[in-house]
Amino acid sequence: MADQALRKPPLGRSHGGSASARVTPAAPATRLSLRAGADAVGTLSLAFGLELPQRAKTSASVGGRHAVWLGPDEWLLIDESGADLIGIAAGVSALHSATDVSHRNTGIIVSGPNAAEAIAAACPLDLGNRVFPVGAAARTVLGKIEIVLLRTGEEDYRVECWRSFSSYAFGMLAEGAEDAGL
């Protein structure tokens, strides 16, 4: 693996919110923007160790690795163990495009019984259990920025955003979490 620049965490705050909705920076992770045609999905799924989702608003997760469907030929892969996703992609002979976006993105965890309300304070998506169940994922907006939202548990969400917007996103989520706790 080539030398990589050390990355300082973009968020100085360690937490925010209330007892019913907590907002914390996600642990460091590697991220990959992946583009591929339908004929490469099987080979790529095998290489990454999870089935790349094929439908809108879906994801797949195995052992701290997540694949989020963003479009008919587009996924965001997140690996919480810091695996070399670009190295895995380089070993796949099927036609695809893979770009390491670990330096661009960061994650924020929103959890607790009122987590959905905290996110809904700045996000227009319907986060009800029927419409956005565990495993659901979508590219959407939070306030004025684009995010990728992944529901990882009954009371747990992962918000992925660009590092340059992370303070804004964290502040919006923390404020929403404080309001959700009232």
GROMACS .gro file of C-alpha atoms in nm:
model
  182
    1MET     CA    1   0.000   0.000   0.000
    2ALA     CA    2   0.132   0.343  -0.091
    3ASP     CA    3   0.207   0.603   0.174
    4GLN     CA    4  -0.099   0.802   0.265
    5ALA     CA    5  -0.128   1.143   0.421
    6LEU     CA    6  -0.240   1.143   0.781
    7ARG     CA    7  -0.590   1.278   0.809
    8LYS     CA    8  -0.696   1.489   1.101
    9PRO     CA    9  -1.054   1.425   1.209
   10PRO     CA   10  -1.269   1.702   1.059
   11LEU     CA   11  -1.494   1.728   1.362
   12GLY     CA   12  -1.352   1.862   1.686
   13ARG     CA   13  -1.670   1.803   1.884
   14SER     CA   14  -1.703   1.459   2.032
   15HIS     CA   15  -2.080   1.457   2.066
   16GLY     CA   16  -2.396   1.660   2.062
   17GLY     CA   17  -2.769   1.628   2.101
   18SER     CA   18  -2.977   1.502   2.388
   19ALA     CA   19  -3.045   1.184   2.583
   20SER     CA   20  -3.295   1.073   2.318
   21ALA     CA   21  -3.087   1.160   2.009
   22ARG     CA   22  -2.707   1.152   2.014
   23VAL     CA   23  -2.478   1.286   1.742
   24THR     CA   24  -2.117   1.163   1.727
   25PRO     CA   25  -1.844   1.162   1.463
   26ALA     CA   26  -1.811   0.821   1.298
   27ALA     CA   27  -1.484   0.633   1.336
   28PRO     CA   28  -1.241   0.671   1.045
   29ALA     CA   29  -1.328   0.460   0.742
   30THR     CA   30  -1.219   0.404   0.386
   31ARG     CA   31  -1.463   0.497   0.113
   32LEU     CA   32  -1.487   0.410  -0.252
   33SER     CA   33  -1.701   0.561  -0.526
   34LEU     CA   34  -1.775   0.267  -0.754
   35ARG     CA   35  -1.928   0.272  -1.103
   36ALA     CA   36  -1.995  -0.044  -1.303
   37GLY     CA   37  -2.237  -0.199  -1.548
   38ALA     CA   38  -2.475  -0.480  -1.460
   39ASP     CA   39  -2.238  -0.739  -1.612
   40ALA     CA   40  -1.966  -0.655  -1.354
   41VAL     CA   41  -2.184  -0.656  -1.041
   42GLY     CA   42  -2.139  -1.027  -0.964
   43THR     CA   43  -1.759  -1.015  -0.993
   44LEU     CA   44  -1.735  -0.695  -0.787
   45SER     CA   45  -1.972  -0.832  -0.523
   46LEU     CA   46  -1.754  -1.140  -0.485
   47ALA     CA   47  -1.438  -0.929  -0.457
   48PHE     CA   48  -1.583  -0.695  -0.193
   49GLY     CA   49  -1.746  -0.974   0.007
   50LEU     CA   50  -2.102  -0.842  -0.010
   51GLU     CA   51  -2.380  -0.834  -0.266
   52LEU     CA   52  -2.389  -0.491  -0.431
   53PRO     CA   53  -2.750  -0.370  -0.400
   54GLN     CA   54  -2.947  -0.342  -0.724
   55ARG     CA   55  -3.250  -0.135  -0.621
   56ALA     CA   56  -3.308   0.225  -0.520
   57LYS     CA   57  -3.293   0.304  -0.149
   58THR     CA   58  -3.109  -0.019  -0.060
   59SER     CA   59  -2.777  -0.113   0.092
   60ALA     CA   60  -2.581  -0.420   0.195
   61SER     CA   61  -2.367  -0.454   0.507
   62VAL     CA   62  -2.128  -0.724   0.620
   63GLY     CA   63  -1.876  -0.698   0.904
   64GLY     CA   64  -1.842  -0.319   0.904
   65ARG     CA   65  -1.840  -0.289   0.524
   66HIS     CA   66  -2.137  -0.114   0.363
   67ALA     CA   67  -2.240  -0.080  -0.001
   68VAL     CA   68  -2.499   0.191  -0.068
   69TRP     CA   69  -2.692   0.201  -0.397
   70LEU     CA   70  -2.673   0.555  -0.541
   71GLY     CA   71  -2.786   0.488  -0.897
   72PRO     CA   72  -2.827   0.209  -1.155
   73ASP     CA   73  -2.449   0.184  -1.196
   74GLU     CA   74  -2.320   0.369  -0.888
   75TRP     CA   75  -2.239   0.271  -0.528
   76LEU     CA   76  -2.065   0.418  -0.226
   77LEU     CA   77  -1.863   0.160  -0.035
   78ILE     CA   78  -1.765   0.232   0.326
   79ASP     CA   79  -1.529   0.008   0.521
   80GLU     CA   80  -1.509   0.079   0.894
   81SER     CA   81  -1.201  -0.143   0.938
   82GLY     CA   82  -0.996   0.073   0.702
   83ALA     CA   83  -0.950  -0.200   0.440
   84ASP     CA   84  -0.776  -0.110   0.114
   85LEU     CA   85  -1.089  -0.088  -0.102
   86ILE     CA   86  -0.902   0.061  -0.397
   87GLY     CA   87  -0.657  -0.231  -0.381
   88ILE     CA   88  -0.946  -0.477  -0.390
   89ALA     CA   89  -1.099  -0.293  -0.686
   90ALA     CA   90  -0.765  -0.296  -0.870
   91GLY     CA   91  -0.764  -0.675  -0.855
   92VAL     CA   92  -1.098  -0.706  -1.036
   93SER     CA   93  -1.077  -0.766  -1.411
   94ALA     CA   94  -1.442  -0.676  -1.483
   95LEU     CA   95  -1.488  -0.330  -1.634
   96HIS     CA   96  -1.552  -0.071  -1.360
   97SER     CA   97  -1.440   0.264  -1.226
   98ALA     CA   98  -1.328   0.301  -0.865
   99THR     CA   99  -1.218   0.620  -0.691
  100ASP     CA  100  -1.097   0.641  -0.332
  101VAL     CA  101  -1.300   0.921  -0.170
  102SER     CA  102  -1.183   0.861   0.187
  103HIS     CA  103  -1.018   1.202   0.194
  104ARG     CA  104  -1.335   1.375   0.072
  105ASN     CA  105  -1.603   1.224   0.296
  106THR     CA  106  -1.661   1.184   0.666
  107GLY     CA  107  -1.935   1.015   0.865
  108ILE     CA  108  -2.162   1.125   1.148
  109ILE     CA  109  -2.362   0.881   1.359
  110VAL     CA  110  -2.707   0.980   1.481
  111SER     CA  111  -2.857   0.737   1.731
  112GLY     CA  112  -3.127   0.705   1.992
  113PRO     CA  113  -3.505   0.678   2.004
  114ASN     CA  114  -3.547   1.025   1.848
  115ALA     CA  115  -3.268   0.996   1.590
  116ALA     CA  116  -3.510   1.014   1.296
  117GLU     CA  117  -3.661   1.334   1.436
  118ALA     CA  118  -3.314   1.486   1.474
  119ILE     CA  119  -3.235   1.417   1.108
  120ALA     CA  120  -3.582   1.524   0.991
  121ALA     CA  121  -3.521   1.870   1.138
  122ALA     CA  122  -3.309   1.944   0.828
  123CYS     CA  123  -3.380   1.657   0.586
  124PRO     CA  124  -3.699   1.628   0.375
  125LEU     CA  125  -3.685   1.247   0.348
  126ASP     CA  126  -3.963   1.045   0.512
  127LEU     CA  127  -3.774   0.836   0.771
  128GLY     CA  128  -4.072   0.634   0.892
  129ASN     CA  129  -4.012   0.262   0.947
  130ARG     CA  130  -4.238   0.161   0.659
  131VAL     CA  131  -4.075   0.397   0.407
  132PHE     CA  132  -3.714   0.398   0.534
  133PRO     CA  133  -3.654   0.066   0.718
  134VAL     CA  134  -3.324  -0.063   0.856
  135GLY     CA  135  -3.087  -0.103   0.560
  136ALA     CA  136  -3.247   0.179   0.361
  137ALA     CA  137  -3.010   0.432   0.208
  138ALA     CA  138  -3.044   0.741  -0.007
  139ARG     CA  139  -2.856   1.036  -0.147
  140THR     CA  140  -3.048   1.338  -0.022
  141VAL     CA  141  -3.001   1.681   0.135
  142LEU     CA  142  -2.947   1.801   0.490
  143GLY     CA  143  -3.012   2.172   0.504
  144LYS     CA  144  -2.820   2.305   0.204
  145ILE     CA  145  -2.577   2.016   0.152
  146GLU     CA  146  -2.584   1.678  -0.019
  147ILE     CA  147  -2.552   1.374   0.208
  148VAL     CA  148  -2.578   0.999   0.185
  149LEU     CA  149  -2.802   0.863   0.460
  150LEU     CA  150  -2.785   0.499   0.570
  151ARG     CA  151  -3.012   0.348   0.834
  152THR     CA  152  -2.794   0.097   1.017
  153GLY     CA  153  -3.031  -0.001   1.300
  154GLU     CA  154  -3.373   0.062   1.452
  155GLU     CA  155  -3.240   0.378   1.620
  156ASP     CA  156  -2.917   0.429   1.427
  157TYR     CA  157  -2.826   0.629   1.116
  158ARG     CA  158  -2.500   0.708   0.939
  159VAL     CA  159  -2.477   1.044   0.763
  160GLU     CA  160  -2.197   1.071   0.504
  161CYS     CA  161  -2.101   1.417   0.385
  162TRP     CA  162  -1.805   1.601   0.238
  163ARG     CA  163  -1.545   1.694   0.499
  164SER     CA  164  -1.573   2.062   0.407
  165PHE     CA  165  -1.941   2.054   0.512
  166SER     CA  166  -1.900   1.834   0.819
  167SER     CA  167  -1.910   2.113   1.080
  168TYR     CA  168  -2.227   2.247   0.920
  169ALA     CA  169  -2.387   1.898   0.910
  170PHE     CA  170  -2.279   1.817   1.266
  171GLY     CA  171  -2.420   2.146   1.394
  172MET     CA  172  -2.752   2.096   1.212
  173LEU     CA  173  -2.783   1.741   1.345
  174ALA     CA  174  -2.683   1.838   1.700
  175GLU     CA  175  -2.942   2.116   1.701
  176GLY     CA  176  -3.206   1.880   1.563
  177ALA     CA  177  -3.113   1.626   1.830
  178GLU     CA  178  -3.144   1.887   2.106
  179ASP     CA  179  -3.488   1.985   1.975
  180ALA     CA  180  -3.591   1.618   1.947
  181GLY     CA  181  -3.510   1.574   2.315
  182LEU     CA  182  -3.754   1.843   2.429
   0.00000   0.00000   0.00000
